[in-house]
XYZ file of C-alpha atoms in Angstrom:
204
model
C -0.653 -0.077 -0.019
C 1.330 3.568 -1.371
C 1.980 6.194 1.897
C -0.911 8.284 -0.148
C -3.247 5.279 0.013
C -2.474 4.589 3.794
C -2.778 8.126 4.407
C -6.709 7.882 3.106
C -7.460 5.451 5.021
C -6.230 6.590 8.233
C -8.214 9.900 8.046
C -11.254 8.763 9.532
C -9.319 7.481 12.952
C -6.992 9.746 12.586
C -9.944 12.571 12.394
C -11.374 11.518 15.609
C -8.209 10.969 17.771
C -6.966 14.418 17.296
C -10.804 15.588 18.161
C -10.931 13.695 21.027
C -7.883 15.150 22.292
C -8.708 18.790 21.468
C -11.513 18.087 23.801
C -9.526 17.349 26.306
C -7.161 20.199 25.803
C -10.364 22.445 25.719
C -11.830 21.216 29.129
C -9.064 23.034 30.764
C -8.357 26.374 28.698
C -9.536 29.406 29.256
C -10.180 32.355 27.516
C -6.435 34.146 27.564
C -8.416 37.602 26.323
C -10.624 37.595 28.750
C -8.952 36.974 31.336
C -6.676 40.283 30.300
C -9.968 42.226 30.044
C -10.207 42.021 26.302
C -13.138 41.865 23.847
C -11.156 39.726 20.846
C -12.554 36.297 22.455
C -16.048 37.108 21.851
C -15.264 38.617 18.234
C -13.654 34.821 17.780
C -16.171 33.222 19.330
C -18.907 35.391 16.513
C -16.334 34.678 13.439
C -15.803 31.041 14.246
C -19.586 30.580 14.722
C -20.013 32.147 11.033
C -17.583 29.827 9.465
C -19.596 26.925 11.375
C -22.531 27.503 9.711
C -21.504 28.192 6.129
C -19.508 24.757 6.642
C -22.484 22.872 8.006
C -24.592 24.220 4.925
C -21.724 23.810 2.688
C -21.754 20.228 3.431
C -25.041 19.517 3.481
C -24.903 20.849 0.204
C -22.135 18.298 -0.740
C -23.384 15.522 1.037
C -27.186 15.988 -1.405
C -24.795 15.335 -4.767
C -22.270 13.055 -3.270
C -24.357 10.909 -1.507
C -25.222 7.799 -3.541
C -23.255 8.796 -6.324
C -19.319 8.604 -5.119
C -18.163 5.495 -6.045
C -20.293 5.169 -9.553
C -19.524 8.571 -11.419
C -17.424 11.535 -11.937
C -19.348 14.139 -10.187
C -18.888 17.485 -12.146
C -22.236 20.084 -11.170
C -22.928 21.794 -8.477
C -20.024 22.287 -5.661
C -18.196 20.121 -7.390
C -18.283 22.420 -10.604
C -16.513 25.198 -8.732
C -14.316 22.978 -6.970
C -12.950 19.518 -6.795
C -12.533 18.882 -2.982
C -15.576 21.256 -1.939
C -16.641 18.813 0.967
C -12.790 19.452 2.342
C -12.835 23.147 1.645
C -15.979 22.891 4.104
C -14.573 20.870 6.586
C -11.569 23.318 6.837
C -13.778 26.635 7.304
C -15.927 24.281 10.254
C -12.317 23.186 11.386
C -10.933 26.935 11.763
C -14.468 27.994 13.073
C -14.098 25.387 15.661
C -10.557 26.875 16.792
C -11.790 29.945 16.731
C -14.873 29.509 19.587
C -12.207 28.038 21.703
C -10.890 32.035 21.595
C -7.259 30.627 21.251
C -5.191 31.570 18.533
C -2.992 29.103 19.219
C -5.756 25.816 18.777
C -6.677 27.356 15.947
C -3.715 27.746 13.898
C -2.308 23.976 15.193
C -5.831 23.047 14.380
C -5.492 24.580 10.926
C -2.016 23.252 10.453
C -2.449 19.704 11.180
C -5.486 19.986 8.316
C -2.975 20.387 6.209
C -1.056 17.780 6.785
C -3.081 15.558 7.461
C -6.029 16.574 3.957
C -3.015 17.226 1.817
C -2.074 13.713 1.533
C -5.427 12.410 1.411
C -6.886 14.588 -1.558
C -3.551 13.569 -3.308
C -4.552 10.305 -2.902
C -8.459 10.280 -4.087
C -7.132 12.222 -6.966
C -5.157 9.386 -7.852
C -7.885 7.160 -8.019
C -10.404 9.005 -9.758
C -7.477 9.728 -12.512
C -7.438 5.734 -12.535
C -11.190 5.530 -12.855
C -12.244 7.848 -15.209
C -8.658 8.838 -17.168
C -9.231 11.276 -19.800
C -12.726 12.972 -18.466
C -10.956 13.405 -15.005
C -7.586 14.849 -16.843
C -10.502 17.595 -18.210
C -12.167 18.397 -15.103
C -8.582 19.123 -13.585
C -8.031 21.579 -15.974
C -11.016 23.484 -16.022
C -11.580 23.231 -11.881
C -9.660 23.858 -9.350
C -8.460 21.661 -6.891
C -9.527 22.968 -3.016
C -10.340 27.153 -3.321
C -13.698 27.423 -4.924
C -14.099 29.074 -8.627
C -17.953 30.479 -7.893
C -18.197 32.346 -11.343
C -18.248 28.511 -12.833
C -21.209 27.181 -10.636
C -23.361 25.032 -12.764
C -26.436 23.125 -11.337
C -28.744 20.984 -12.969
C -32.508 21.540 -12.906
C -33.261 18.745 -11.233
C -31.018 16.252 -9.527
C -31.606 12.357 -8.294
C -30.942 12.337 -4.173
C -30.820 9.241 -2.143
C -32.745 9.680 0.906
C -31.959 6.581 3.003
C -28.122 7.598 2.496
C -28.096 11.110 2.730
C -29.753 10.503 6.306
C -27.421 8.183 7.452
C -24.590 11.076 6.337
C -26.308 13.967 8.404
C -24.357 12.973 11.420
C -20.746 13.637 9.551
C -22.331 17.222 8.134
C -23.601 17.985 11.066
C -20.374 17.440 12.849
C -19.307 21.077 13.255
C -22.541 22.286 14.401
C -22.790 19.983 17.340
C -19.092 20.940 18.290
C -19.876 24.447 18.332
C -22.751 23.247 20.816
C -19.915 21.468 22.763
C -17.761 24.654 22.730
C -20.092 26.935 24.113
C -21.132 24.041 26.970
C -17.473 23.966 28.172
C -17.445 28.536 28.240
C -20.561 27.603 30.363
C -18.658 24.789 32.699
C -15.997 26.907 32.959
C -17.720 29.978 33.826
C -19.938 28.317 36.629
C -16.657 26.841 38.299
C -17.681 23.080 37.459
C -14.464 22.899 35.400
C -11.545 24.548 36.345
C -9.380 26.207 34.331
C -5.739 25.433 34.240
C -3.964 27.340 31.325
C -5.049 30.338 29.115
C -3.633 29.765 25.817
C -3.558 33.125 23.670
């Protein structure tokens, strides 16, 4: 098995392990900015919630197109007409949003760097697989659509699109993960403010 293929297979367990580690850290991390009497913490939380909202809607949009089709056809419409990896793009926004809700720029930067380190190899592995499956069609798609950052000016959507409702419902958990993460972050903040959880450090 190649290194790229191994990275792709480890994506989900690595993501879950990192999420568990992050929660463990944030349980005892207080807002550095609040401790200094600064309002920056509230601004970071607001921006973080906005990014999580965009990420959740974006991931639902992507899932509406990809669920039931991922292993059968090359998706080139909807979100896949503006980015070859829209799910990962929206996930990156959600990950940064969760980091900002911690009110720590250090935590946010760590999340962003780990996301890049993990998903860069995953994207390359998946693109190699798609090239092997779809050949020239894939290469023409690559020439037209950017790998990551969306090019909204070339959005193409059909008037009708068949969604697989049962499979879509099973993928809702993944699409809404960042929304629930925001709830967890707010709960941790409430537990800190009430004194139920002791703050051990303040990461800026």
